[in-house]
């Protein structure tokens, strides 16, 4: 592996609690270097899963948070002016392609289409990345794999992935874990008792029913861990939930009241 | 602490009048380095609060007024041409991440989404800032915390924060203080008597009822301090209120009349 | 005062005819360094007033005509390429902030919001200008004051100032002077008799009634001075009015006829 | 006069046939250096008139054809990279302002508003041009005058001039000359007999009635001169009119037939 | 003639089959250096005609395919950075203007308005090209002529030429030739018999009736030459027509069936 | 052939299973250097076909994935800054034109129109590429051919190719092969039995019926190969189909259920 990618190796095992056979499926896909899409709601553990797999497979993980202003050059690289004139600098995708690694495009539907079209020749039998501006064809390193994530219940159709992109990928679906597993995760990550974690999960479950009924999303596992951590540090549970679960989720007064009602029902 | 950040240390205690347990809650959040959203109307003291907390925690405070044309590069940095060629210059967010400090994004909903997506890897367990253009992963300094503010009653939904951003943050809610506390603040800051301050607060309270009924916002605490300062310097109170409280608030003739009526009722 | 700002000092007293206590009010606001908004129709004397005050206070006046394409960099400065590499050049706002002066943003509602957001930290207790691209915090010189102008009856609501900007400012309202004062001004500025000036003012007053009834604006004091100057130089008054008062104001044939009718009623 | 502007002097008297006292009015306006708007349909002689006046006044004439993509920098100048680093290059407006000359903005309503706002401080008593990017205030040369033209029957209201711009200018109105004068012009310019010129003018007069009834504009004096020149060189008059008067004017088959009918009625 | 333009001389006579007196008309227009618009459907021979005239007149021909992203700088030139600093490079229009030649703007309605406005001073009596960025006035070489083409049945009105542009030009109209002439052209160009060429023309004539009834355009002469060439090389005529005449023309299944029906009627 | 293009030669025969006389037709078109459009749904083998033909004809293949942000400069080349100043770098299209090769524009309807207009002079008798910015006319190498692909059932009409572009090209139509041939391809490419491949093809055929009835596209041959490969590596067939055929295709719950029903009908 290239020295440059050493900083992208994950040295300590991330905490990941599997809920089904997703680890074996990912390994089968990686064996084929099949590019993958991870679908699922925000904060349910997609990023943590890919970190865990990168650690397990001992591959560097290069993560790119996609956004509307990211250009193809931000992915593949560009010429920069040096004392010697213009010098080519590989972008993060090119680094992963050239030296071997998992390139993870987080929230890929936020990217402009030019950034997704750029990956097409990497995701079929050719496994090449043409650096048009440099006049170079980079053949992918045998370790290279491409992974992308998005939240299908969230983006507008205007931002949907093109079929010609989708059909080049395998896909895995993620959701919040069931109550018992989620309580276990929250208790472990926040350092609180299973009983308190279960009460937090109870609030979250009720909020998730309101998705599409006034809320864009329910309360995520990540928010429960924030609440649990404040409770562990001595903050009053109702105030901790207000700070980390209800106030960040919505600005609508009626929704805030409903959510705070759930909190008081479990902690009042 | 890096020399570079010395200029961002607040050396004298800013005047801040707490209204509840907000100082303890902020301290608990800072102990976790939980990123925070401060919600509340314009001019109610959000910026003053974060200045006070930065002073109390003895951390540098790097404030960024967000706007539509701010790019991710304005936050993270860019290459600039030097006699030696292109040299990387850290942006203000990168300075805070690298050297430790509180980075405060004021009116964050005005920012383009690429500037908010850039902060995602800083606001989960990874606490990293990838400088994609430089090919560097910056691990956040232990002192680093991210704080953002916005006015929930003000921005259009088109500018709403994305759920995948919101759920990474804790939140605190601010509002104008109650009449007695607000009079105390205005009297202290403007150097006028509590009696006159109370009359100014009386005008403001009546204007705030008109919010959404012809006014976008009511008269803020900040405007009362402006009026009080002019009165202290000998300006006629009705003229002082017109200059600092009613004329700046609206251009609509009927609203100006109504507001000026409130002024005359209290000072006429 | 910095040598650089010497060119912005106004050496000769501009002609300004006060209509109320506006000079004293401005002086009280300047004593607090309260940022000011000047509201009023085009051509009624806002720019002349701020020139007069800058002369009276002996402060340099840096005027910026705002427009849609003005960027924050046009205000605060930018890096320019030099034989030595990139060198920072202060923009006009930064010059005024650093060396002390009145910075006047004319027709501020034409500016993009990023240019107005940039001034927020200058207009509260902090009085600082963060040069994000340079990594420098400029503390305002004690003489610095910010003044902006706009025409409230003119701009679309889409271009309205944000409340978070408005509430940082005091405001003063301007209008065309009453007939006698306006005649005095026109006579003085154009070098014509009070009698002829009064006839020009008569035409203007009738045109101003048509504002919102087919005209966007009435005839301004400035236009009367143009007409008066041509008359002084021997141009036929009806032709002078047509050249400077009616033809420039509108392209609509019926409005031109109506206005030319007013002219002939006073000069025919 | 600066050497640089020598190339903009008009050495030979342009042919111009006055139709009223427009030459005297222009001279009166120039004596005041009053900025002028020339209104009128395309091809009626506005540009020729300003060329004639520049020749008569012996002032250089700097003409700028305005368009949507012209930036303020195209007018005022910019920094260019040189062997010595960045060097400022005056734009054509700045040249005229600095060294004295008539700057003529042709079809000004096509320009973006930032290019028109840039001229405001040049068109009031200040007569200055702030080069914000250079930090220089250019005081206009005593010979400098600004002239703009547009076609009021043509542009959309979206492209209308702002009142704050209009009210700084005097205006003159142009139209096609009456039949006899127009025949004289066409005969002179094309080198044909008055009789044939009169027949061409007859066709044009009938086309101008169709303006707003299927045609955006009627046939201009310029087109008649084109047709006359081809006739002088031996081209069949009906074909000459088709090539230079009807085919260029419209693509609509019914309008082409109607126009060609007028041609055949006069030349068939 | 300048060495630089030698590469734009057309050395061998292009095949052109006149259909009327268009060659004499063009020569008369060129004698006046009258700028010309060539109107007509795609693939009917406009480009071939201007190539033929350039060859006949022994003038270099500089062709520019216009498009939405072409800027005025692409036409007139720009500063480029060199070892010596920035050096001006003439654009193709400037080359033709300076050294003499026919500049042909193909599909001019695709160009942005700034690119068409740039040519105005070249197309009236002045015959000058102001290089605003360079501060130079180029007087046109006596050989210079401007020619533009467009397809009037095709472009949207939003892309229509402005009257102020149109009225500066003469115009010539082109259409597909009549059946006999078109068969002669196809036979000559594809190297097939007149009989087979006539059958191809028969298919084209029927397709042209469908213009505006499901097809944007009918089959052009150029497509017939493609089909004829494949037939000459032994491809089955029905397959050759499908490859070069019907499949490229439309994606609509019903239209493809109708067109393929015409093919089978003539070749089945 | 130029050394530079050696990297674009395809050294090993790509697997391609012809379904009709498409190879002979392509060879006839290449003999004329007729530019070609390949139409067909995503994942049906267009790219594989052009790779096969490039290998068979022993020509380098330069593939460009088109997108909205690709500029004409990305195709033809640009000046880059070097120690010696600006130096011209040929773009991939120019390389193919200059040195001889097949240039393949994949998904050409995604490109902006300026990138397609740039190819016009290459696709008629002239076979030239004007490098306007460089002032050079490149005459195409005898081996050069242009090929473009798109999916006619997919793009919006707003992105349709212009007639003036279409009529310069021949076209070939592609579709999914019939069941037997498709099974053969899937079995060969995935290394599974014909029986299992036939079951995968059965699922795909049923999905393709839903095109336009809730699905944008049916399951492609490429997806079947992905599924087959996972099955070959021991993944449960229902899970393999879910990962590679149904989950990537759509996010709609009802469609996912229908598709998964097809899978279970064939593999349950």
PDB file of C-alpha atoms in Angstrom, chain E residues 4 7-8 42 47-48 51 63-67 69 74 78 80-83 92 107 110 154 216-218 220 222-223 226 229-230 232-233 235 239 242-244 247-251 256, chain F residues 21 25-26 28-29 31-32 34 36 39 79 81 84-86 112-114 117 120-121 124-126 130 132-133 135-137 150 152 155 160 162-164 166-173:
ATOM      1  CA  UNK E   4      -1.430  33.172 -40.764  1.00  0.00           C
ATOM      2  CA  UNK E   7      -4.309  27.737 -43.922  1.00  0.00           C
ATOM      3  CA  UNK E   8      -7.852  29.056 -44.351  1.00  0.00           C
ATOM      4  CA  UNK E  42     -30.025  22.028 -41.911  1.00  0.00           C
ATOM      5  CA  UNK E  47     -21.931  25.900 -45.678  1.00  0.00           C
ATOM      6  CA  UNK E  48     -20.986  24.403 -49.024  1.00  0.00           C
ATOM      7  CA  UNK E  51     -17.014  27.534 -49.151  1.00  0.00           C
ATOM      8  CA  UNK E  63     -15.647  29.285 -40.010  1.00  0.00           C
ATOM      9  CA  UNK E  64     -16.929  29.405 -36.437  1.00  0.00           C
ATOM     10  CA  UNK E  65     -19.581  26.957 -35.236  1.00  0.00           C
ATOM     11  CA  UNK E  66     -21.540  29.093 -32.765  1.00  0.00           C
ATOM     12  CA  UNK E  67     -22.764  27.778 -29.456  1.00  0.00           C
ATOM     13  CA  UNK E  69     -20.887  28.892 -24.381  1.00  0.00           C
ATOM     14  CA  UNK E  74     -13.554  33.392 -28.218  1.00  0.00           C
ATOM     15  CA  UNK E  78      -7.719  37.275 -25.169  1.00  0.00           C
ATOM     16  CA  UNK E  80      -2.668  34.567 -22.483  1.00  0.00           C
ATOM     17  CA  UNK E  81       0.087  34.136 -19.957  1.00  0.00           C
ATOM     18  CA  UNK E  82       3.501  33.731 -21.503  1.00  0.00           C
ATOM     19  CA  UNK E  83       7.074  33.602 -20.211  1.00  0.00           C
ATOM     20  CA  UNK E  92     -10.506  34.114 -35.274  1.00  0.00           C
ATOM     21  CA  UNK E 107     -25.713  28.694 -36.646  1.00  0.00           C
ATOM     22  CA  UNK E 110     -26.953  29.557 -30.933  1.00  0.00           C
ATOM     23  CA  UNK E 154     -35.846  25.711 -36.142  1.00  0.00           C
ATOM     24  CA  UNK E 216     -38.532  18.595 -36.553  1.00  0.00           C
ATOM     25  CA  UNK E 217     -36.894  18.394 -39.958  1.00  0.00           C
ATOM     26  CA  UNK E 218     -37.133  16.225 -43.068  1.00  0.00           C
ATOM     27  CA  UNK E 220     -31.545  16.361 -45.784  1.00  0.00           C
ATOM     28  CA  UNK E 222     -26.499  15.270 -46.785  1.00  0.00           C
ATOM     29  CA  UNK E 223     -28.261  12.167 -45.414  1.00  0.00           C
ATOM     30  CA  UNK E 226     -24.552   9.074 -46.770  1.00  0.00           C
ATOM     31  CA  UNK E 229     -22.340   5.978 -50.342  1.00  0.00           C
ATOM     32  CA  UNK E 230     -23.206   2.897 -48.271  1.00  0.00           C
ATOM     33  CA  UNK E 232     -22.299   2.106 -53.522  1.00  0.00           C
ATOM     34  CA  UNK E 233     -20.156   0.089 -51.097  1.00  0.00           C
ATOM     35  CA  UNK E 235     -24.798  -2.322 -48.229  1.00  0.00           C
ATOM     36  CA  UNK E 239     -30.432  -1.169 -44.288  1.00  0.00           C
ATOM     37  CA  UNK E 242     -32.270   2.847 -42.004  1.00  0.00           C
ATOM     38  CA  UNK E 243     -28.718   3.560 -40.817  1.00  0.00           C
ATOM     39  CA  UNK E 244     -28.332   6.994 -42.395  1.00  0.00           C
ATOM     40  CA  UNK E 247     -32.684   6.073 -37.351  1.00  0.00           C
ATOM     41  CA  UNK E 248     -30.674   9.305 -37.019  1.00  0.00           C
ATOM     42  CA  UNK E 249     -33.696  11.510 -37.759  1.00  0.00           C
ATOM     43  CA  UNK E 250     -36.010  10.548 -34.901  1.00  0.00           C
ATOM     44  CA  UNK E 251     -36.453   8.338 -31.834  1.00  0.00           C
ATOM     45  CA  UNK E 256     -39.567   5.527 -37.574  1.00  0.00           C
TER      46      UNK E 256
ATOM     47  CA  UNK F  21     -25.259  -8.185 -38.914  1.00  0.00           C
ATOM     48  CA  UNK F  25     -22.709  -2.619 -40.842  1.00  0.00           C
ATOM     49  CA  UNK F  26     -20.217  -0.978 -38.520  1.00  0.00           C
ATOM     50  CA  UNK F  28     -19.144  -0.418 -43.825  1.00  0.00           C
ATOM     51  CA  UNK F  29     -19.708   2.786 -41.864  1.00  0.00           C
ATOM     52  CA  UNK F  31     -14.909   2.405 -44.319  1.00  0.00           C
ATOM     53  CA  UNK F  32     -16.656   5.751 -45.040  1.00  0.00           C
ATOM     54  CA  UNK F  34     -19.277   7.875 -41.267  1.00  0.00           C
ATOM     55  CA  UNK F  36     -22.185   6.913 -35.791  1.00  0.00           C
ATOM     56  CA  UNK F  39     -28.972   4.091 -29.471  1.00  0.00           C
ATOM     57  CA  UNK F  79      -3.531  26.171 -22.432  1.00  0.00           C
ATOM     58  CA  UNK F  81       0.723  27.205 -17.332  1.00  0.00           C
ATOM     59  CA  UNK F  84       7.905  28.329 -20.020  1.00  0.00           C
ATOM     60  CA  UNK F  85       4.536  30.108 -19.906  1.00  0.00           C
ATOM     61  CA  UNK F  86       1.276  28.808 -21.280  1.00  0.00           C
ATOM     62  CA  UNK F 112     -23.884  20.683 -23.140  1.00  0.00           C
ATOM     63  CA  UNK F 113     -24.624  21.781 -26.646  1.00  0.00           C
ATOM     64  CA  UNK F 114     -21.311  23.547 -27.044  1.00  0.00           C
ATOM     65  CA  UNK F 117     -21.474  21.802 -31.810  1.00  0.00           C
ATOM     66  CA  UNK F 120     -19.802  19.606 -36.538  1.00  0.00           C
ATOM     67  CA  UNK F 121     -16.853  20.434 -38.794  1.00  0.00           C
ATOM     68  CA  UNK F 124     -18.983  16.654 -42.726  1.00  0.00           C
ATOM     69  CA  UNK F 125     -16.785  16.575 -45.804  1.00  0.00           C
ATOM     70  CA  UNK F 126     -14.297  18.969 -44.219  1.00  0.00           C
ATOM     71  CA  UNK F 130     -10.752  24.212 -35.536  1.00  0.00           C
ATOM     72  CA  UNK F 132     -10.176  28.474 -32.087  1.00  0.00           C
ATOM     73  CA  UNK F 133      -8.239  29.332 -28.963  1.00  0.00           C
ATOM     74  CA  UNK F 135      -5.696  29.471 -34.043  1.00  0.00           C
ATOM     75  CA  UNK F 136      -5.048  26.032 -35.565  1.00  0.00           C
ATOM     76  CA  UNK F 137      -7.082  23.944 -38.010  1.00  0.00           C
ATOM     77  CA  UNK F 150     -27.418   7.604 -25.883  1.00  0.00           C
ATOM     78  CA  UNK F 152     -33.523   7.324 -26.399  1.00  0.00           C
ATOM     79  CA  UNK F 155     -33.415  11.544 -21.636  1.00  0.00           C
ATOM     80  CA  UNK F 160     -32.508  15.921 -27.192  1.00  0.00           C
ATOM     81  CA  UNK F 162     -30.237  19.009 -32.307  1.00  0.00           C
ATOM     82  CA  UNK F 163     -31.265  18.082 -35.857  1.00  0.00           C
ATOM     83  CA  UNK F 164     -28.181  19.824 -37.199  1.00  0.00           C
ATOM     84  CA  UNK F 166     -28.242  14.242 -35.814  1.00  0.00           C
ATOM     85  CA  UNK F 167     -28.231  14.643 -39.588  1.00  0.00           C
ATOM     86  CA  UNK F 168     -24.452  14.368 -39.691  1.00  0.00           C
ATOM     87  CA  UNK F 169     -24.500  10.837 -38.262  1.00  0.00           C
ATOM     88  CA  UNK F 170     -25.503   7.330 -39.163  1.00  0.00           C
ATOM     89  CA  UNK F 171     -27.242   5.371 -36.391  1.00  0.00           C
ATOM     90  CA  UNK F 172     -27.470   1.826 -35.048  1.00  0.00           C
ATOM     91  CA  UNK F 173     -30.099   0.577 -32.623  1.00  0.00           C
TER      92      UNK F 173
END
